[in-house]
mmCIF file of C-alpha atoms and ligand atoms in Angstrom:
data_model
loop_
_atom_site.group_PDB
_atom_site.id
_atom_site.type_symbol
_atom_site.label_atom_id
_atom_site.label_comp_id
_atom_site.label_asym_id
_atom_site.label_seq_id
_atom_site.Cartn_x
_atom_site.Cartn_y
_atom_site.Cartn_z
ATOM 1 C CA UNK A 1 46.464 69.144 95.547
ATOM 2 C CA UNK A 2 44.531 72.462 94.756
ATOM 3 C CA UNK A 3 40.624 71.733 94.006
ATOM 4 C CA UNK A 4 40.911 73.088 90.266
ATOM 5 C CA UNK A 5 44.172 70.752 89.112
ATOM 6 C CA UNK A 6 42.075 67.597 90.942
ATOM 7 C CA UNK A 7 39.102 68.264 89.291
ATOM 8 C CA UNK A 8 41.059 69.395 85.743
ATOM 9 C CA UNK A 9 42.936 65.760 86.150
ATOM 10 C CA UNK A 10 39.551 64.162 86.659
ATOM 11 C CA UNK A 11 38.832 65.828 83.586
ATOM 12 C CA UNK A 12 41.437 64.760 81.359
ATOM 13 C CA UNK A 13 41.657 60.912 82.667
ATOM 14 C CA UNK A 14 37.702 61.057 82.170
ATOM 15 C CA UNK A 15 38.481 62.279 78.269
ATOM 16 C CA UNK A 16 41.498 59.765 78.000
ATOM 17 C CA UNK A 17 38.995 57.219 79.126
ATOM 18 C CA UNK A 18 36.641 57.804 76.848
ATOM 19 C CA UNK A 19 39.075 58.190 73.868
ATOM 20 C CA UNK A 20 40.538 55.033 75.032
ATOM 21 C CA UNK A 21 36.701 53.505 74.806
ATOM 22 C CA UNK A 22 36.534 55.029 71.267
ATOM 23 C CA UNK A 23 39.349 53.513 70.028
ATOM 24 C CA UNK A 24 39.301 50.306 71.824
ATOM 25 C CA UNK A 25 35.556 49.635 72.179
ATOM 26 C CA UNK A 26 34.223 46.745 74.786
ATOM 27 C CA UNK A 27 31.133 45.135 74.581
ATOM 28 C CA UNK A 28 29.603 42.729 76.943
ATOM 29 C CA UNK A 29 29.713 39.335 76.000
ATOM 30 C CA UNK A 30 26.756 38.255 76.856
ATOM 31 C CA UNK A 31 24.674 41.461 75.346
ATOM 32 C CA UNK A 32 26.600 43.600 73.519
ATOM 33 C CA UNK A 33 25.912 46.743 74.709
ATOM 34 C CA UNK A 34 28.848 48.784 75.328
ATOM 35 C CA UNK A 35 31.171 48.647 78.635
ATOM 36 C CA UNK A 36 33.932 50.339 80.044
ATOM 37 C CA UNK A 37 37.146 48.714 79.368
ATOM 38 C CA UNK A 38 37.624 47.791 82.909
ATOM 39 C CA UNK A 39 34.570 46.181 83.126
ATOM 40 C CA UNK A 40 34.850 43.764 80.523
ATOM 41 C CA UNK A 41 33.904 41.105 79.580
ATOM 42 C CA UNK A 42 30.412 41.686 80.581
ATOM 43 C CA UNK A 43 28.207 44.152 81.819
ATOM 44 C CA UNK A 44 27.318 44.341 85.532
ATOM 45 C CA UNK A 45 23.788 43.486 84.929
ATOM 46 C CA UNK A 46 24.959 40.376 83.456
ATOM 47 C CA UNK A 47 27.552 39.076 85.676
ATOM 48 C CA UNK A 48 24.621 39.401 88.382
ATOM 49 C CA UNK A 49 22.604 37.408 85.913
ATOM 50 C CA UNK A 50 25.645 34.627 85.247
ATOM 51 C CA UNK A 51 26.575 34.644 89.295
ATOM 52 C CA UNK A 52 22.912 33.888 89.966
ATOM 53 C CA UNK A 53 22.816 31.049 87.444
ATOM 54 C CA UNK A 54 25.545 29.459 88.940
ATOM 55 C CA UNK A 55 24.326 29.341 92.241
ATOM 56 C CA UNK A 56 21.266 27.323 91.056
ATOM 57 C CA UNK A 57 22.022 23.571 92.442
ATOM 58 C CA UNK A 58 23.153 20.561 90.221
ATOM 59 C CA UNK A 59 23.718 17.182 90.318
ATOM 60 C CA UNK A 60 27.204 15.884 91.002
ATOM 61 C CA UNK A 61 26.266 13.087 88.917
ATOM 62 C CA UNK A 62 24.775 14.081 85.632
ATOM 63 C CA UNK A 63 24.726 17.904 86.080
ATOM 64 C CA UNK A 64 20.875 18.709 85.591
ATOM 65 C CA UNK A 65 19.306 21.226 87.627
ATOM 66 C CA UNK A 66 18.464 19.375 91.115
ATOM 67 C CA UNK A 67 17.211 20.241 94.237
ATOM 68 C CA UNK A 68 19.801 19.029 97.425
ATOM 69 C CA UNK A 69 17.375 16.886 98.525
ATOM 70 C CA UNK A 70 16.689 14.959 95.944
ATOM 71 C CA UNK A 71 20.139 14.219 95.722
ATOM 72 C CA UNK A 72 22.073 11.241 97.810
ATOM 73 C CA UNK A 73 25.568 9.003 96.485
ATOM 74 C CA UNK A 74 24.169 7.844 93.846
ATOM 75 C CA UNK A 75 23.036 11.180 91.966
ATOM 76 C CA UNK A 76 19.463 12.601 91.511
ATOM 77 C CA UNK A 77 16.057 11.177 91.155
ATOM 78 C CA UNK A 78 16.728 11.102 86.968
ATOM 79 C CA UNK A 79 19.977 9.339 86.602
ATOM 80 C CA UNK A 80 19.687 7.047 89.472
ATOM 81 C CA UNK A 81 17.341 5.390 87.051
ATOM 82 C CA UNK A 82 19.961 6.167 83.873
ATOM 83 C CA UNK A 83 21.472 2.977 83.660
ATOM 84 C CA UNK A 84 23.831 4.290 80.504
ATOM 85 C CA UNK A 85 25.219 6.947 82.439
ATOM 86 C CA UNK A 86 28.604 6.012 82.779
ATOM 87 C CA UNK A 87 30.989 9.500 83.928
ATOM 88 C CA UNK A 88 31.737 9.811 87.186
ATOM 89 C CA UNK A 89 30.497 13.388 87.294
ATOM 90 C CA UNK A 90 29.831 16.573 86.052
ATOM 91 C CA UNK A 91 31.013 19.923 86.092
ATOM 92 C CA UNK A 92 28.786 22.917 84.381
ATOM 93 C CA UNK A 93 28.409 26.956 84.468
ATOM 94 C CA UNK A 94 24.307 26.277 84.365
ATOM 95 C CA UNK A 95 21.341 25.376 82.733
ATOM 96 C CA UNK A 96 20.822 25.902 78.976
ATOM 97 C CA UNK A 97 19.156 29.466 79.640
ATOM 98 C CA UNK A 98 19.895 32.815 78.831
ATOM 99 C CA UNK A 99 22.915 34.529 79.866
ATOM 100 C CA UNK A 100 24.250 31.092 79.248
ATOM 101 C CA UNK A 101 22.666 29.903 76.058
ATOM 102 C CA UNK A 102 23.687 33.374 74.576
ATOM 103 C CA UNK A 103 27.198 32.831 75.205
ATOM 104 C CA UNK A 104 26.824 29.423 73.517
ATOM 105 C CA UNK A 105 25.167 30.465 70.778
ATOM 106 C CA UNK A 106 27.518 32.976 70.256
ATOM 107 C CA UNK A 107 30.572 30.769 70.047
ATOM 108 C CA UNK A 108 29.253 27.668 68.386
ATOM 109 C CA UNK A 109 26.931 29.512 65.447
ATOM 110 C CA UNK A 110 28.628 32.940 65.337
ATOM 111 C CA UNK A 111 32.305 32.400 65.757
ATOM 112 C CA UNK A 112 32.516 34.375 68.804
ATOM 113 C CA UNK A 113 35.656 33.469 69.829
ATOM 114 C CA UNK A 114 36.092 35.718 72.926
ATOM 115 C CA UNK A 115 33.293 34.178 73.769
ATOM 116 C CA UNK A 116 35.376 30.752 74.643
ATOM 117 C CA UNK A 117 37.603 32.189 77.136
ATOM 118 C CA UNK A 118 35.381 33.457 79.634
ATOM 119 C CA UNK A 119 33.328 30.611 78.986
ATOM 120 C CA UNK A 120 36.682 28.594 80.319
ATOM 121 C CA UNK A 121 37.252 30.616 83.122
ATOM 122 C CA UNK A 122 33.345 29.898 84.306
ATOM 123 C CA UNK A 123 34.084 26.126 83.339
ATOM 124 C CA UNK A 124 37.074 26.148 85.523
ATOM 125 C CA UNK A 125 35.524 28.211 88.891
ATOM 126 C CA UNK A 126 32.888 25.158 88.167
ATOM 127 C CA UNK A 127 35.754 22.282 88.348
ATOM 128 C CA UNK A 128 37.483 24.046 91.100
ATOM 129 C CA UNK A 129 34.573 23.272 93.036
ATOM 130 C CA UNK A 130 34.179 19.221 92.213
ATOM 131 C CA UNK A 131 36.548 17.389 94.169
ATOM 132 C CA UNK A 132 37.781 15.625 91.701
ATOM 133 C CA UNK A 133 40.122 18.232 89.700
ATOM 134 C CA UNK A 134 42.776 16.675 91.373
ATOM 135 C CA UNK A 135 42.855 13.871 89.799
ATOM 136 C CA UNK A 136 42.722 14.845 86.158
ATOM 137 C CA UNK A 137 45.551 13.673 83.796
ATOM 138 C CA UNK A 138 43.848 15.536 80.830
ATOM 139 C CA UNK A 139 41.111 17.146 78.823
ATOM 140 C CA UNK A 140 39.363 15.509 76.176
ATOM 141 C CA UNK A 141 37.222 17.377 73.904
ATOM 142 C CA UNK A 142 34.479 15.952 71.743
ATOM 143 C CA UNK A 143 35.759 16.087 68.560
ATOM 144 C CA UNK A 144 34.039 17.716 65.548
ATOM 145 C CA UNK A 145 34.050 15.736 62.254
ATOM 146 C CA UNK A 146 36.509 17.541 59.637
ATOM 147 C CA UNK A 147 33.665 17.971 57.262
ATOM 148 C CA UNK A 148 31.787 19.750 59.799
ATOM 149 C CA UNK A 149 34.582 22.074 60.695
ATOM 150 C CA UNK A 150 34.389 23.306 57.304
ATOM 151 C CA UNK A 151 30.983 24.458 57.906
ATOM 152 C CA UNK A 152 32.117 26.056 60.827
ATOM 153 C CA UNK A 153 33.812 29.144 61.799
ATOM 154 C CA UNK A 154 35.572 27.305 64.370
ATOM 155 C CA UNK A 155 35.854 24.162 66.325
ATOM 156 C CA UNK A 156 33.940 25.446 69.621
ATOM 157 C CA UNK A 157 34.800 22.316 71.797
ATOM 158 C CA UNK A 158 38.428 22.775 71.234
ATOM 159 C CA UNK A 159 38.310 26.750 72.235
ATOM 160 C CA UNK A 160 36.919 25.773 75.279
ATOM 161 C CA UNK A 161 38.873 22.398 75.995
ATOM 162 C CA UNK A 162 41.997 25.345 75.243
ATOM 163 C CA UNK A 163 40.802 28.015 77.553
ATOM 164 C CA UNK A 164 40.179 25.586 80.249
ATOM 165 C CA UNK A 165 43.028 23.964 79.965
ATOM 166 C CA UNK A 166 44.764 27.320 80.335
ATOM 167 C CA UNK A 167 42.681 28.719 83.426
ATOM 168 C CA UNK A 168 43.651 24.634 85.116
ATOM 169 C CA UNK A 169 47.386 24.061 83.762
ATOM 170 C CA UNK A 170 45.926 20.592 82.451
ATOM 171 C CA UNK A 171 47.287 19.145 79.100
ATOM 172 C CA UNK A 172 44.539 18.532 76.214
ATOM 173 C CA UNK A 173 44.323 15.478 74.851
ATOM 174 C CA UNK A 174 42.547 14.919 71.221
ATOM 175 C CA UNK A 175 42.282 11.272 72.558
ATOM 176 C CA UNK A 176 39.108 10.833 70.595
ATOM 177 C CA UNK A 177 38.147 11.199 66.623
ATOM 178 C CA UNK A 178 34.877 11.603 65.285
ATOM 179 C CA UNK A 179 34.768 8.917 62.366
ATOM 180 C CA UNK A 180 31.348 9.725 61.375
ATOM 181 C CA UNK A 181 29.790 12.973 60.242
ATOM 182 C CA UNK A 182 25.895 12.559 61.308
ATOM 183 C CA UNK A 183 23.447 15.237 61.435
ATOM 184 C CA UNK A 184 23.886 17.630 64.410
ATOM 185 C CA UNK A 185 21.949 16.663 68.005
ATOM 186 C CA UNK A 186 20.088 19.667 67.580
ATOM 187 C CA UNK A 187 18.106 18.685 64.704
ATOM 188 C CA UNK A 188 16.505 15.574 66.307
ATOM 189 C CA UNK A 189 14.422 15.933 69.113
ATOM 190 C CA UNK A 190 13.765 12.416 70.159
ATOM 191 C CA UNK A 191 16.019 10.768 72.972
ATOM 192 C CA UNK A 192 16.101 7.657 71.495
ATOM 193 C CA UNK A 193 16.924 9.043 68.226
ATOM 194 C CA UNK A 194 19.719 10.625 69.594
ATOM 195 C CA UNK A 195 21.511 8.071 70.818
ATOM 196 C CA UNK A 196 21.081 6.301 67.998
ATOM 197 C CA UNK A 197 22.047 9.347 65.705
ATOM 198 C CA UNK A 198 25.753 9.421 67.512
ATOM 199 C CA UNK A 199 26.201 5.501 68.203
ATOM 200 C CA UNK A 200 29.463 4.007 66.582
ATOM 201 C CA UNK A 201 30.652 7.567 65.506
ATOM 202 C CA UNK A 202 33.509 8.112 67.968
ATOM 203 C CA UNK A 203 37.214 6.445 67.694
ATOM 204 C CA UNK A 204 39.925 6.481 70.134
ATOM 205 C CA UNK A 205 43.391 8.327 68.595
ATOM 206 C CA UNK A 206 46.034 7.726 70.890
ATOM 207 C CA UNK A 207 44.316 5.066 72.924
ATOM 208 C CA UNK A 208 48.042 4.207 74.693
ATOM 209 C CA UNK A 209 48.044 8.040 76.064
ATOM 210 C CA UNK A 210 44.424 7.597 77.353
ATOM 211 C CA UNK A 211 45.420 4.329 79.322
ATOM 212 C CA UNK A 212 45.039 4.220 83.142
ATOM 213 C CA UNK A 213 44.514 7.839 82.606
ATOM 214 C CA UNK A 214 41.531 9.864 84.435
ATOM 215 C CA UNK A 215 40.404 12.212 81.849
ATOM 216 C CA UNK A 216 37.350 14.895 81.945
ATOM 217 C CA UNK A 217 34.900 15.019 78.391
ATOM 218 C CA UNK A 218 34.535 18.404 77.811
ATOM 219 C CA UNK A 219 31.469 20.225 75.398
ATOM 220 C CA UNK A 220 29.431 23.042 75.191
ATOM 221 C CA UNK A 221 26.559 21.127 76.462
ATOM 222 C CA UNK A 222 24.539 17.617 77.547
ATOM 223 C CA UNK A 223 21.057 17.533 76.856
ATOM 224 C CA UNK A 224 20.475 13.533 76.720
ATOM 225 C CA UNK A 225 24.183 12.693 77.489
ATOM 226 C CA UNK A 226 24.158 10.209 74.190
ATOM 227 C CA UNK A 227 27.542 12.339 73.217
ATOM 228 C CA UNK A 228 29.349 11.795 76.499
ATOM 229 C CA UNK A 229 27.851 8.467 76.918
ATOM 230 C CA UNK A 230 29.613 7.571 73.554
ATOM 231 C CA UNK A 231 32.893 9.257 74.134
ATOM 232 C CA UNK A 232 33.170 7.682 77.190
ATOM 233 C CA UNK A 233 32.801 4.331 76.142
ATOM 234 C CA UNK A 234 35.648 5.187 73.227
ATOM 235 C CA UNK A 235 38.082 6.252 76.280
ATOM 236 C CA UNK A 236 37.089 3.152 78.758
ATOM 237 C CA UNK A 237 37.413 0.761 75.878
ATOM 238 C CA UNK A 238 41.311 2.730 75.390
ATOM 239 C CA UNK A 239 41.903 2.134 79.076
ATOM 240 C CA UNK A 240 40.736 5.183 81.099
ATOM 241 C CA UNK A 241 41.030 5.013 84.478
ATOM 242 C CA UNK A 242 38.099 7.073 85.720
ATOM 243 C CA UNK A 243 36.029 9.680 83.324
ATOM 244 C CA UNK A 244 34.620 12.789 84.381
ATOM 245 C CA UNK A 245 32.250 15.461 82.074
ATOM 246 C CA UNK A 246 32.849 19.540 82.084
ATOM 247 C CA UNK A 247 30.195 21.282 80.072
ATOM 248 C CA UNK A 248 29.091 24.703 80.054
ATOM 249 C CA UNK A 249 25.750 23.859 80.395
ATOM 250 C CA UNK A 250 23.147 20.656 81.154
ATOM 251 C CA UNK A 251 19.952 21.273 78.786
ATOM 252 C CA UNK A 252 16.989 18.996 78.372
ATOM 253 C CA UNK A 253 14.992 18.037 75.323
ATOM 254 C CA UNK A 254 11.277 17.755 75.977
ATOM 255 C CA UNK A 255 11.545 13.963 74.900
ATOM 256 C CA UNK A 256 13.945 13.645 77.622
ATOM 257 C CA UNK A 257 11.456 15.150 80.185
ATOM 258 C CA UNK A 258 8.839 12.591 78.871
ATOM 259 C CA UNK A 259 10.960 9.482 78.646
ATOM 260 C CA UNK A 260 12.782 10.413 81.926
ATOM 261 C CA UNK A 261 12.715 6.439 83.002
ATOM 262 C CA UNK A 262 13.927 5.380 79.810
ATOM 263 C CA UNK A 263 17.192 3.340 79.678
ATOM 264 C CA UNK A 264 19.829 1.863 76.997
ATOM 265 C CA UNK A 265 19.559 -1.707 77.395
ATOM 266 C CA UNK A 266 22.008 -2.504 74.883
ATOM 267 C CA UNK A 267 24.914 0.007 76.402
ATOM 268 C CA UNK A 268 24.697 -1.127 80.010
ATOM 269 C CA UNK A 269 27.362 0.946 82.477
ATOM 270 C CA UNK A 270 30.342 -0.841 82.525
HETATM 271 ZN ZN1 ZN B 1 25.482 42.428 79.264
HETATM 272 ZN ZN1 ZN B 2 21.634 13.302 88.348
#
């Protein structure tokens, strides 16, 4: 092809990108500043940032940030001593830090739905690495009271329980209801208080389709693990076979940091 029709076709496919950015603008996810189309959903300095957060170790059992080491059978040095903790595992994107916190943020506060789909395809490439996929009947997302959803521009959990369940080919199941509208986690910062603040507040729905079922909690995030903990005694109660936990992200609470040795008493594992 002669040099001047190459470089005019450059040209015009450079132009016809651009109008096609115009019209059809991208942002990054994670950001916001603008992308090419192609590139989407994030810009390349934050997919280095995301790839790098999920490369940071976990625990298999409670998914806080662990070193290998300090990890054996029976989890990490933190919930070895958890005697409440009561999921067989976890699966997350990362720790409760920006890029990851942004993309949170984004969904749960500003609506961002977008936001929930590539949030589900980094849950999933986190599942697809716990060997326990396989043997997932369903997804259960923590519900959201209906009062709350009002308040809400959407019901986060469920965009995420959808777009993983999407990205996996696994049914949802809205096993669980929340009965009780308490104030949100975020808004107490002592452990104790948090388990107490979410403690009764969860019903099974359909406990004869959770029944000798293995079924994975999913939420935007643990910090104590008093939400799982009480969702997952709703769905042994109903029968579950074995419970698993996908989050996008395992956070602490400085309370939790203090009262790392504290335990339940009165919710022993089962
Ligand atoms: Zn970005
Ligand atoms: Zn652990």
């Amino acid at each position: 092809m002669p040099a001047v029709l190459s470089s005019a076709l450059t040209r015009a496919r450079l132009l016809l990108g651009g109008l096609a950015d115009v019209l059809l603008p991208q942002t990054c996810v994670v950001c916001g500043v603008r992308i090419p189309a192609d590139q989407a959903p994030t810009c390349s300095e934050c997919q280095e940032n995301l790839a790098a957060v999920r490369r940071v170790p976990y625990c298999w059992r409670c998914g806080r940030t662990a070193k290998p080491v300090t990890m054996d059978e029976k989890g990490c040095g933190r919930c070895r001593r958890e005697r409440f903790w009561n999921v067989g595992g976890v699966a997350r994107v990362g720790a409760y830090d920006p890029p990851v916190r942004s993309l949170i943020v984004g969904l749960k506060y500003q609506g961002r739905e977008r936001n929930a789909a590539y949030l589900g395809e980094l849950m999933a490439t986190a599942l697809r690495e716990r060997p326990w996929l396989s043997e997932l009947d369903a997804l259960v997302p923590v519900p959201m009271h209906h009062l709350r959803r009002m308040q809400r521009r959407c019901d986060h959990t469920a965009l995420l329980a959808a777009a993983l369940a999407k990205q996996l080919d696994i049914p949802v199941l809205k096993g669980v209801l929340r009965e009780k509208n308490t104030p949100s986690q975020t808004r107490i910062t002592s452990r104790a208080q948090r388990f107490e603040n979410v403690k009764g507040c969860f019903a099974a729905r359909h406990p004869q389709r959770v029944h000798d079922k293995t079924v994975c909690i999913v939420d935007n995030l643990i910090a104590t693990g008093a939400t799982v903990h009480e969702v997952s005694k709703v769905l042994r109660k109903a029968g579950a076979k074995r419970i698993y936990a996908a989050v996008v992200a395992r956070s602490v609470i400085p309370s939790d940091v203090q009262a790392e040795a504290l335990t339940v008493p009165d919710n022993p594992p089962d």
